[in-house]
Amino acid sequence: MAIGLFILAIIIQLAVVLAIFLLSLSRVTGSVAALVTVIVTAIISPWSLLLGVPIALLCLVLLVTPLRQSLITKRVYKTLGGAMPSMSDTEREALDAGTSWWEKELFMGAPNWDTFAQYPYPTLSEREQSFIDNEVETLCAMLDEWKIQQEDKELSPEAWQFIKSNGFLGLIIPKEFGGLEFSSYAQSRVMSKIASRSPTAAVTCMVPNSLGPGELLMHYGTDEQKQRWLPGLAKGDEVPCFGLTGPEAGSDAGAIPDTGVVCYGIHEGEQVLGLRMNFSKRWITLAPIATVVGLAFKMHDPEGLLGNPKKTDYGITCALVPAKHKGVMIGPRHNPIGSPFMNGTVDGKDVFIPLDYIIGGVENAGRGWRMLMECLGVGRGISLPALSTSASEMTYLSVGAFAKVREQFKISVGKFEGVQDATSRMASNTYMLEAFRHLVTCGLNQGGTPSVMTAMAKYYATETMRGVVNDGMDVVGGRAVQMGPRNFLATPYQAIPVSITVEGANILTRSLMIFGQGAMRCHPYLFDELQLLQSEDKEGALKQFDNLFFKHLGYTFNRGAKAFVAGYVGGSNDAPSFADNFTRPYYKHINRLSAGFALTADMALGLLAGDLKRKEMLSGRLADIHGHLFISTAILQFYQHGTKSEAERLHAEVALQNSLYTIQEAFLSLFDNFPNRMAASVVSFVTFPSGRIFTPPSDELKRQLGDVFMDDFEANPFRDYLKTMVYYNTDADDVTGRMENAYQALVGIEPLWQKFKKAEHKDSFEGLTFEDHVVYASQKGDITEEEAEVLIQYNALRFDSLLTDVFDKHLLKAQVRRNPHSLDNAVHQLTDYAQLKKDAQARNGIIPDSEVASDNLAVSGSESVDEKTGDANPNHGYESDGDVEMVSEQNTVKEVRTQTDFGDTNPDAEALDHRHRDAASHLNERMSNNHSSHQRSIDDIEPVTQTDTPEQSEVIKQSIDEPTVIDTASTNDATDSAKKVDTANKIDTPDKIDNADNLDTKWQDGLRRDENDKT
């Protein structure tokens, strides 16, 4: 009985302590509640005082101020003050720069989901949408990245003029100064679409709208400076650049050696107070063509000319200097890893400028680092993530098309599990990036300069894009390795290091900035405590520290209690009002992990203090936890506003599982490497009492998403959505449109193509070539002549889409790629193999296999009842059979009429030749005559390789006998003719075909039969 009462009393004491922490009671209220509990439990069992006495003594210390300060506060203050490194004014400004948003809720361990639910989902205004649909679309159509990179080495004059005159350099400038004043989301969308066509053009437009004088002037410039510069920047009359980095300062921009010394000098004929500048800047985008240069430098006033003799070093300052100012030298261009956006040097020696060139005037002297840290947010949060999202989305579209069109071992390469391991990552990561973009721009739309969130956006967007493009390169293989105007992956692949490096190198951003600034901006007490620890008034600071420190302790114990409870019963059930059965469990996980993160961050900050600044691997893991908590909520918000289709759910589920698993592994790796093993073990036990709780996406999930990755339209609405985010086209002559054109053609005829290829792979046809097989199937009556034509046309598109470029021996000019399978050339691929074999078998009395076997294609009744089809058939990896009827099944009046194409008959020839023409001769004739003389009048389909004219025939002859070289810089007729040879026969995509009267009936009746036609 006594033992039972003792256990009960101890449980009551522990439960009350836990409740005090969970309820986050104040120091006084909590101490009183604990004392009352000790007294009550002592009555229940005196032995409970074994735990009760220490609790009571601690409560008395907390309640008695002199005792508390002497025993706890002073000792902690002294210890932490000695452990914290000294902080320069520049560091203090950097840590204090920027604001916080949703990332603060996640850092503090108790996210407010009601606040989250009220965030306005970013959308485009009518004016912004119109600009993207018109001006941006027009600009994209003007851009040819291969020509820009390999020939011109810069944007064309026409493109440059269009950019300037249509406000692309003034997206962020207010309307009152002639700018477009677009929202952050609109800026992101504009940059994404341009980048999907030309990274060079995107970077060109990006810089003036991110880290440029315009952004600094808008926030900090004087009225006179705004009136002087902003209208010209908005119209493109002024081209800006900003000089920050140099030979001695890259990521450590605070260490720039460039100086400006206050002195008197001559400006415009008068002696004025100004700055004698010496600077050497490198890697400055737009510098070679800039008309105005922003400069960051360290300002000094050794003579006290500004009126404060005690202040000689002002720190980093920003000024705006005309590029033609005396002494300013715009140097030669850099070549940033083959991407020819304008990038170069800016130098100056003993350049004198007046003080009013300082952005914001003398009042902003020394505030440059803070200004830069806040304004860097635009580049980090909008431009670079937009470019990364665009590259991933284009990779998703192009590689998804390739994975379906390209076949190896008799199946689409996208069907292989090894490939699906990569494509599922590509799909989920692209979904994550689009979701991430929406939540980040949502925060930026609401104003403020959330530096931590934008640092997350820069790092995780660019790193994720790197993974997506690398996976795409693995899937596409040789088609992506061979450079040329046909290569749709090389450009984003080459540009990866640029995004990784600029606007804060990724290693620095992850290991120092995200958690370092996050702790200052997101922790409710840390920054104020740090200020007090370095205060010169130690006595006054100690009193404030006493109150602040114990609030901090209460906060830490509250998060610890939440994490402990969540570890055993799961996280809090708090969730936004719109949560559903799919998303609700994920909100619960985020609640749990957020509480664990708050506790872990406090452990790291409290025990390591200033040493954490040097423990960059630990800081990087804390950044991963914080970053992926934010990413997880972004995915959930994006899913909530999406289609919620099964395909989209798959994207979201894999993306969420990846993020949660990343968070878990970052936690456990941090605990395994934390210097204080006891503390790490305790916090690990509190946050993950049962060990790992998350696993990576299962193989089955990845297989499903890998299949969806190759789908389109209602089967994969997310792919359809991506087409609206980028410059999308199906032009068979275009670098990205070529593969998409073949893909859409395959989507339109997939059931027929699968049936034919299945039969072909079973060796059901005689002949050596694809064209032989088509003729054989047509001759046997298994497909109509129209279907034979469609197969020939698609095969031409397929073959052309997979061709890589070839060059002359000096790799200077791309050569013409002849397509032997085009409808005009396909006749030349026919062989007499089948007839020779048949004749030989007849001579030897052998019964042909074709007479023993049943129908070549899966005609009704031809296959045994038990034969498996589609994915269930181990002999191939195609989808289940579609709803395409073969000739023997077509018996309606409409079908019979379709098969009888009177417009293609030749009565005169038939009268002279009474013999019945077989399918081979008829298809041969139609290939060589019908589709070379009047094909356009029938179906308005442009052939891939046209050989109608003597000039074109000569080009083809030259391409066979002697390689023809395309001079892409020329515009003469011979070049145009040569380019036509490179064009594949276009099967219009279904949406285009619906608008073609002559082809409409043939397409729908022959390939996409309506169910009503069967009756």
mmCIF file of C-alpha atoms in Angstrom, residues 681-957:
data_model
loop_
_atom_site.group_PDB
_atom_site.id
_atom_site.type_symbol
_atom_site.label_atom_id
_atom_site.label_comp_id
_atom_site.label_asym_id
_atom_site.label_seq_id
_atom_site.Cartn_x
_atom_site.Cartn_y
_atom_site.Cartn_z
ATOM 1 C CA SER A 681 21.058 11.463 -26.016
ATOM 2 C CA VAL A 682 18.427 13.116 -23.832
ATOM 3 C CA VAL A 683 17.038 15.302 -26.629
ATOM 4 C CA SER A 684 17.161 12.371 -29.049
ATOM 5 C CA PHE A 685 15.141 10.275 -26.581
ATOM 6 C CA VAL A 686 12.594 13.069 -26.172
ATOM 7 C CA THR A 687 12.124 13.719 -29.891
ATOM 8 C CA PHE A 688 12.515 10.184 -31.292
ATOM 9 C CA PRO A 689 11.826 7.799 -28.397
ATOM 10 C CA SER A 690 11.088 4.878 -30.727
ATOM 11 C CA GLY A 691 13.829 5.632 -33.235
ATOM 12 C CA ARG A 692 13.147 6.336 -36.894
ATOM 13 C CA ILE A 693 9.503 6.938 -37.751
ATOM 14 C CA PHE A 694 9.748 7.986 -41.408
ATOM 15 C CA THR A 695 10.896 5.975 -44.403
ATOM 16 C CA PRO A 696 11.698 7.056 -47.964
ATOM 17 C CA PRO A 697 8.973 6.570 -50.592
ATOM 18 C CA SER A 698 8.354 2.907 -51.296
ATOM 19 C CA ASP A 699 9.285 1.266 -54.572
ATOM 20 C CA GLU A 700 5.599 0.875 -55.382
ATOM 21 C CA LEU A 701 4.967 4.605 -54.955
ATOM 22 C CA LYS A 702 7.930 5.396 -57.170
ATOM 23 C CA ARG A 703 6.744 2.959 -59.822
ATOM 24 C CA GLN A 704 3.306 4.553 -59.858
ATOM 25 C CA LEU A 705 4.740 8.064 -60.092
ATOM 26 C CA GLY A 706 7.190 6.911 -62.767
ATOM 27 C CA ASP A 707 4.230 5.765 -64.870
ATOM 28 C CA VAL A 708 2.319 8.996 -64.271
ATOM 29 C CA PHE A 709 5.420 10.975 -65.239
ATOM 30 C CA MET A 710 4.889 9.859 -68.841
ATOM 31 C CA ASP A 711 1.157 10.659 -68.895
ATOM 32 C CA ASP A 712 -0.583 13.834 -70.012
ATOM 33 C CA PHE A 713 -3.988 15.552 -69.969
ATOM 34 C CA GLU A 714 -6.489 14.107 -67.468
ATOM 35 C CA ALA A 715 -4.143 11.236 -66.607
ATOM 36 C CA ASN A 716 -1.580 13.744 -65.307
ATOM 37 C CA PRO A 717 -3.044 17.228 -64.778
ATOM 38 C CA PHE A 718 0.226 18.419 -63.264
ATOM 39 C CA ARG A 719 1.983 17.982 -66.610
ATOM 40 C CA ASP A 720 -0.778 19.970 -68.269
ATOM 41 C CA TYR A 721 -0.302 22.655 -65.617
ATOM 42 C CA LEU A 722 3.426 22.862 -66.298
ATOM 43 C CA LYS A 723 2.745 23.768 -69.922
ATOM 44 C CA THR A 724 1.263 27.053 -68.693
ATOM 45 C CA MET A 725 4.349 27.845 -66.610
ATOM 46 C CA VAL A 726 6.912 27.705 -69.417
ATOM 47 C CA TYR A 727 7.289 28.518 -73.096
ATOM 48 C CA TYR A 728 5.513 25.477 -74.471
ATOM 49 C CA ASN A 729 5.349 24.499 -78.123
ATOM 50 C CA THR A 730 5.044 21.435 -80.351
ATOM 51 C CA ASP A 731 6.957 22.774 -83.321
ATOM 52 C CA ALA A 732 8.824 19.864 -84.908
ATOM 53 C CA ASP A 733 11.688 22.217 -85.827
ATOM 54 C CA ASP A 734 12.124 23.572 -82.311
ATOM 55 C CA VAL A 735 14.692 22.404 -79.769
ATOM 56 C CA THR A 736 12.025 21.527 -77.177
ATOM 57 C CA GLY A 737 9.017 21.314 -79.471
ATOM 58 C CA ARG A 738 10.558 18.484 -81.505
ATOM 59 C CA MET A 739 10.365 15.938 -78.674
ATOM 60 C CA GLU A 740 7.013 17.215 -77.469
ATOM 61 C CA ASN A 741 5.601 16.948 -80.982
ATOM 62 C CA ALA A 742 6.616 13.302 -81.217
ATOM 63 C CA TYR A 743 5.250 12.668 -77.735
ATOM 64 C CA GLN A 744 1.870 14.222 -78.466
ATOM 65 C CA ALA A 745 1.679 12.278 -81.720
ATOM 66 C CA LEU A 746 2.290 9.061 -79.782
ATOM 67 C CA VAL A 747 -0.358 9.984 -77.218
ATOM 68 C CA GLY A 748 -2.828 10.380 -80.081
ATOM 69 C CA ILE A 749 -2.139 7.020 -81.712
ATOM 70 C CA GLU A 750 -0.869 5.020 -78.744
ATOM 71 C CA PRO A 751 -3.360 2.134 -78.922
ATOM 72 C CA LEU A 752 -2.616 1.541 -82.608
ATOM 73 C CA TRP A 753 1.139 1.903 -82.085
ATOM 74 C CA GLN A 754 1.135 -0.538 -79.170
ATOM 75 C CA LYS A 755 -0.862 -3.145 -81.048
ATOM 76 C CA PHE A 756 1.400 -2.860 -84.056
ATOM 77 C CA LYS A 757 4.621 -2.966 -82.034
ATOM 78 C CA LYS A 758 3.420 -5.943 -80.002
ATOM 79 C CA ALA A 759 2.786 -7.851 -83.188
ATOM 80 C CA GLU A 760 6.087 -6.678 -84.612
ATOM 81 C CA HIS A 761 7.968 -7.832 -81.554
ATOM 82 C CA LYS A 762 6.342 -11.233 -81.857
ATOM 83 C CA ASP A 763 7.805 -11.476 -85.375
ATOM 84 C CA SER A 764 4.320 -11.486 -86.878
ATOM 85 C CA PHE A 765 5.459 -9.544 -89.936
ATOM 86 C CA GLU A 766 7.777 -10.386 -92.776
ATOM 87 C CA GLY A 767 10.471 -7.965 -93.865
ATOM 88 C CA LEU A 768 13.649 -6.257 -92.740
ATOM 89 C CA THR A 769 12.471 -2.720 -92.050
ATOM 90 C CA PHE A 770 9.693 -0.988 -90.200
ATOM 91 C CA GLU A 771 8.229 0.050 -93.519
ATOM 92 C CA ASP A 772 8.245 -3.591 -94.663
ATOM 93 C CA HIS A 773 6.238 -4.498 -91.603
ATOM 94 C CA VAL A 774 3.695 -1.733 -92.204
ATOM 95 C CA VAL A 775 3.244 -2.830 -95.799
ATOM 96 C CA TYR A 776 2.933 -6.462 -94.754
ATOM 97 C CA ALA A 777 0.253 -5.610 -92.164
ATOM 98 C CA SER A 778 -1.608 -3.489 -94.694
ATOM 99 C CA GLN A 779 -1.309 -6.232 -97.328
ATOM 100 C CA LYS A 780 -2.742 -8.763 -94.897
ATOM 101 C CA GLY A 781 -5.643 -6.420 -94.151
ATOM 102 C CA ASP A 782 -4.747 -5.981 -90.472
ATOM 103 C CA ILE A 783 -4.569 -2.203 -90.752
ATOM 104 C CA THR A 784 -6.082 0.264 -93.163
ATOM 105 C CA GLU A 785 -3.991 2.329 -95.528
ATOM 106 C CA GLU A 786 -4.764 5.376 -93.434
ATOM 107 C CA GLU A 787 -3.475 3.623 -90.358
ATOM 108 C CA ALA A 788 -0.375 2.587 -92.272
ATOM 109 C CA GLU A 789 0.242 6.214 -93.176
ATOM 110 C CA VAL A 790 -0.207 7.321 -89.581
ATOM 111 C CA LEU A 791 2.285 4.703 -88.405
ATOM 112 C CA ILE A 792 4.793 5.834 -91.038
ATOM 113 C CA GLN A 793 4.261 9.464 -90.074
ATOM 114 C CA TYR A 794 4.698 8.854 -86.366
ATOM 115 C CA ASN A 795 7.763 6.684 -86.915
ATOM 116 C CA ALA A 796 9.305 9.564 -88.833
ATOM 117 C CA LEU A 797 8.601 11.957 -85.974
ATOM 118 C CA ARG A 798 9.911 9.463 -83.434
ATOM 119 C CA PHE A 799 13.108 8.873 -85.356
ATOM 120 C CA ASP A 800 13.721 12.576 -85.932
ATOM 121 C CA SER A 801 13.125 13.430 -82.262
ATOM 122 C CA LEU A 802 15.833 10.980 -81.224
ATOM 123 C CA LEU A 803 18.468 12.185 -83.671
ATOM 124 C CA THR A 804 21.464 14.011 -82.241
ATOM 125 C CA ASP A 805 23.442 16.677 -84.041
ATOM 126 C CA VAL A 806 26.516 16.120 -86.153
ATOM 127 C CA PHE A 807 29.077 18.742 -87.145
ATOM 128 C CA ASP A 808 31.928 19.324 -89.526
ATOM 129 C CA LYS A 809 35.334 18.160 -88.376
ATOM 130 C CA HIS A 810 36.023 21.500 -86.700
ATOM 131 C CA LEU A 811 32.714 21.407 -84.762
ATOM 132 C CA LEU A 812 31.743 24.759 -86.208
ATOM 133 C CA LYS A 813 28.522 24.124 -88.084
ATOM 134 C CA ALA A 814 25.705 21.646 -87.632
ATOM 135 C CA GLN A 815 25.002 19.399 -90.566
ATOM 136 C CA VAL A 816 21.672 18.414 -92.063
ATOM 137 C CA ARG A 817 20.159 15.297 -90.537
ATOM 138 C CA ARG A 818 18.339 13.331 -93.242
ATOM 139 C CA ASN A 819 15.322 11.392 -92.023
ATOM 140 C CA PRO A 820 15.109 8.134 -93.995
ATOM 141 C CA HIS A 821 11.729 7.283 -92.462
ATOM 142 C CA SER A 822 9.755 10.339 -93.558
ATOM 143 C CA LEU A 823 6.667 9.604 -95.622
ATOM 144 C CA ASP A 824 8.417 10.677 -98.812
ATOM 145 C CA ASN A 825 11.535 8.664 -98.047
ATOM 146 C CA ALA A 826 9.849 5.654 -96.497
ATOM 147 C CA VAL A 827 9.289 4.056 -99.910
ATOM 148 C CA HIS A 828 13.039 3.728 -100.237
ATOM 149 C CA GLN A 829 13.120 1.640 -97.062
ATOM 150 C CA LEU A 830 10.949 -1.094 -98.565
ATOM 151 C CA THR A 831 12.751 -4.351 -99.424
ATOM 152 C CA ASP A 832 11.785 -7.482 -101.352
ATOM 153 C CA TYR A 833 12.732 -9.682 -98.424
ATOM 154 C CA ALA A 834 9.195 -10.989 -97.849
ATOM 155 C CA GLN A 835 8.669 -11.897 -101.505
ATOM 156 C CA LEU A 836 12.070 -13.598 -101.760
ATOM 157 C CA LYS A 837 11.343 -15.611 -98.639
ATOM 158 C CA LYS A 838 7.886 -16.552 -99.893
ATOM 159 C CA ASP A 839 9.250 -17.651 -103.258
ATOM 160 C CA ALA A 840 11.974 -19.696 -101.620
ATOM 161 C CA GLN A 841 9.482 -21.399 -99.320
ATOM 162 C CA ALA A 842 7.240 -22.188 -102.273
ATOM 163 C CA ARG A 843 10.118 -23.764 -104.154
ATOM 164 C CA ASN A 844 10.963 -25.901 -101.148
ATOM 165 C CA GLY A 845 7.403 -26.843 -100.271
ATOM 166 C CA ILE A 846 7.482 -25.079 -96.890
ATOM 167 C CA ILE A 847 4.232 -23.765 -95.452
ATOM 168 C CA PRO A 848 4.748 -20.086 -94.558
ATOM 169 C CA ASP A 849 4.439 -19.213 -90.882
ATOM 170 C CA SER A 850 1.927 -16.533 -91.773
ATOM 171 C CA GLU A 851 -0.485 -19.186 -93.012
ATOM 172 C CA VAL A 852 -0.115 -21.243 -89.852
ATOM 173 C CA ALA A 853 -0.374 -18.368 -87.440
ATOM 174 C CA SER A 854 -3.552 -16.512 -86.706
ATOM 175 C CA ASP A 855 -3.986 -12.837 -87.492
ATOM 176 C CA ASN A 856 -0.918 -10.612 -87.200
ATOM 177 C CA LEU A 857 -2.499 -8.020 -84.951
ATOM 178 C CA ALA A 858 -4.815 -8.714 -82.058
ATOM 179 C CA VAL A 859 -7.916 -9.026 -84.197
ATOM 180 C CA SER A 860 -11.007 -10.170 -82.362
ATOM 181 C CA GLY A 861 -10.888 -13.911 -81.837
ATOM 182 C CA SER A 862 -7.293 -14.257 -83.017
ATOM 183 C CA GLU A 863 -5.724 -14.624 -79.586
ATOM 184 C CA SER A 864 -6.400 -17.423 -77.185
ATOM 185 C CA VAL A 865 -8.581 -16.564 -74.277
ATOM 186 C CA ASP A 866 -5.728 -17.025 -71.813
ATOM 187 C CA GLU A 867 -3.142 -14.899 -73.607
ATOM 188 C CA LYS A 868 -2.140 -11.944 -71.494
ATOM 189 C CA THR A 869 -1.918 -8.450 -72.872
ATOM 190 C CA GLY A 870 -0.549 -5.099 -71.756
ATOM 191 C CA ASP A 871 1.630 -4.948 -68.661
ATOM 192 C CA ALA A 872 0.661 -8.482 -67.701
ATOM 193 C CA ASN A 873 2.448 -9.891 -70.749
ATOM 194 C CA PRO A 874 6.100 -10.512 -69.824
ATOM 195 C CA ASN A 875 7.112 -10.224 -73.486
ATOM 196 C CA HIS A 876 6.574 -6.481 -73.555
ATOM 197 C CA GLY A 877 5.964 -3.520 -71.288
ATOM 198 C CA TYR A 878 3.176 -1.706 -73.044
ATOM 199 C CA GLU A 879 -0.069 -0.590 -71.554
ATOM 200 C CA SER A 880 -3.187 -2.678 -71.896
ATOM 201 C CA ASP A 881 -4.745 -2.718 -75.347
ATOM 202 C CA GLY A 882 -6.630 0.388 -76.354
ATOM 203 C CA ASP A 883 -9.959 0.843 -78.060
ATOM 204 C CA VAL A 884 -8.768 0.613 -81.663
ATOM 205 C CA GLU A 885 -10.588 -1.653 -84.091
ATOM 206 C CA MET A 886 -8.754 -3.374 -86.874
ATOM 207 C CA VAL A 887 -10.027 -3.726 -90.454
ATOM 208 C CA SER A 888 -11.831 -6.980 -89.770
ATOM 209 C CA GLU A 889 -13.757 -5.301 -86.961
ATOM 210 C CA GLN A 890 -14.794 -2.246 -88.936
ATOM 211 C CA ASN A 891 -18.177 -2.799 -90.462
ATOM 212 C CA THR A 892 -20.215 0.365 -90.095
ATOM 213 C CA VAL A 893 -21.094 2.446 -93.127
ATOM 214 C CA LYS A 894 -18.851 5.233 -91.920
ATOM 215 C CA GLU A 895 -15.939 2.863 -91.468
ATOM 216 C CA VAL A 896 -16.329 1.291 -94.892
ATOM 217 C CA ARG A 897 -16.544 4.719 -96.492
ATOM 218 C CA THR A 898 -13.397 5.809 -94.684
ATOM 219 C CA GLN A 899 -11.500 2.796 -95.951
ATOM 220 C CA THR A 900 -12.564 3.574 -99.491
ATOM 221 C CA ASP A 901 -10.710 6.797 -100.301
ATOM 222 C CA PHE A 902 -12.086 7.616 -103.748
ATOM 223 C CA GLY A 903 -10.026 10.748 -103.907
ATOM 224 C CA ASP A 904 -6.871 8.711 -104.067
ATOM 225 C CA THR A 905 -7.956 6.337 -106.857
ATOM 226 C CA ASN A 906 -6.618 6.442 -110.398
ATOM 227 C CA PRO A 907 -9.323 4.980 -112.759
ATOM 228 C CA ASP A 908 -7.234 5.492 -115.881
ATOM 229 C CA ALA A 909 -4.324 3.521 -114.518
ATOM 230 C CA GLU A 910 -6.622 0.798 -113.252
ATOM 231 C CA ALA A 911 -8.281 0.527 -116.666
ATOM 232 C CA LEU A 912 -4.894 -0.095 -118.257
ATOM 233 C CA ASP A 913 -3.779 -2.436 -115.525
ATOM 234 C CA HIS A 914 -6.580 -4.925 -114.892
ATOM 235 C CA ARG A 915 -4.606 -6.684 -112.164
ATOM 236 C CA HIS A 916 -5.735 -6.053 -108.606
ATOM 237 C CA ARG A 917 -3.108 -3.897 -106.890
ATOM 238 C CA ASP A 918 -1.892 -5.349 -103.589
ATOM 239 C CA ALA A 919 -1.363 -3.285 -100.451
ATOM 240 C CA ALA A 920 2.366 -3.019 -100.997
ATOM 241 C CA SER A 921 2.130 -1.445 -104.431
ATOM 242 C CA HIS A 922 -0.704 0.823 -103.350
ATOM 243 C CA LEU A 923 1.165 2.089 -100.272
ATOM 244 C CA ASN A 924 4.274 2.429 -102.389
ATOM 245 C CA GLU A 925 2.403 4.578 -104.875
ATOM 246 C CA ARG A 926 0.787 6.685 -102.190
ATOM 247 C CA MET A 927 4.112 7.211 -100.477
ATOM 248 C CA SER A 928 5.858 8.297 -103.655
ATOM 249 C CA ASN A 929 3.010 10.142 -105.399
ATOM 250 C CA ASN A 930 0.086 10.975 -103.158
ATOM 251 C CA HIS A 931 2.141 12.539 -100.420
ATOM 252 C CA SER A 932 4.618 14.359 -102.569
ATOM 253 C CA SER A 933 2.316 15.987 -105.129
ATOM 254 C CA HIS A 934 -0.846 16.941 -103.285
ATOM 255 C CA GLN A 935 -0.425 15.917 -99.662
ATOM 256 C CA ARG A 936 -0.916 19.444 -98.347
ATOM 257 C CA SER A 937 -4.292 19.718 -100.043
ATOM 258 C CA ILE A 938 -5.386 16.539 -98.269
ATOM 259 C CA ASP A 939 -4.341 16.994 -94.682
ATOM 260 C CA ASP A 940 -2.212 20.127 -94.424
ATOM 261 C CA ILE A 941 0.631 18.129 -92.981
ATOM 262 C CA GLU A 942 4.108 19.448 -93.709
ATOM 263 C CA PRO A 943 6.504 16.627 -94.619
ATOM 264 C CA VAL A 944 9.655 16.170 -92.667
ATOM 265 C CA THR A 945 11.982 15.687 -95.588
ATOM 266 C CA GLN A 946 10.563 17.096 -98.757
ATOM 267 C CA THR A 947 12.040 15.931 -102.039
ATOM 268 C CA ASP A 948 9.541 17.513 -104.421
ATOM 269 C CA THR A 949 11.824 20.076 -106.033
ATOM 270 C CA PRO A 950 15.096 19.536 -107.861
ATOM 271 C CA GLU A 951 16.821 21.817 -105.383
ATOM 272 C CA GLN A 952 15.639 19.725 -102.436
ATOM 273 C CA SER A 953 16.535 16.487 -104.233
ATOM 274 C CA GLU A 954 19.997 17.860 -104.766
ATOM 275 C CA VAL A 955 20.285 18.724 -101.063
ATOM 276 C CA ILE A 956 19.403 15.155 -100.121
ATOM 277 C CA LYS A 957 21.838 13.795 -102.660
#
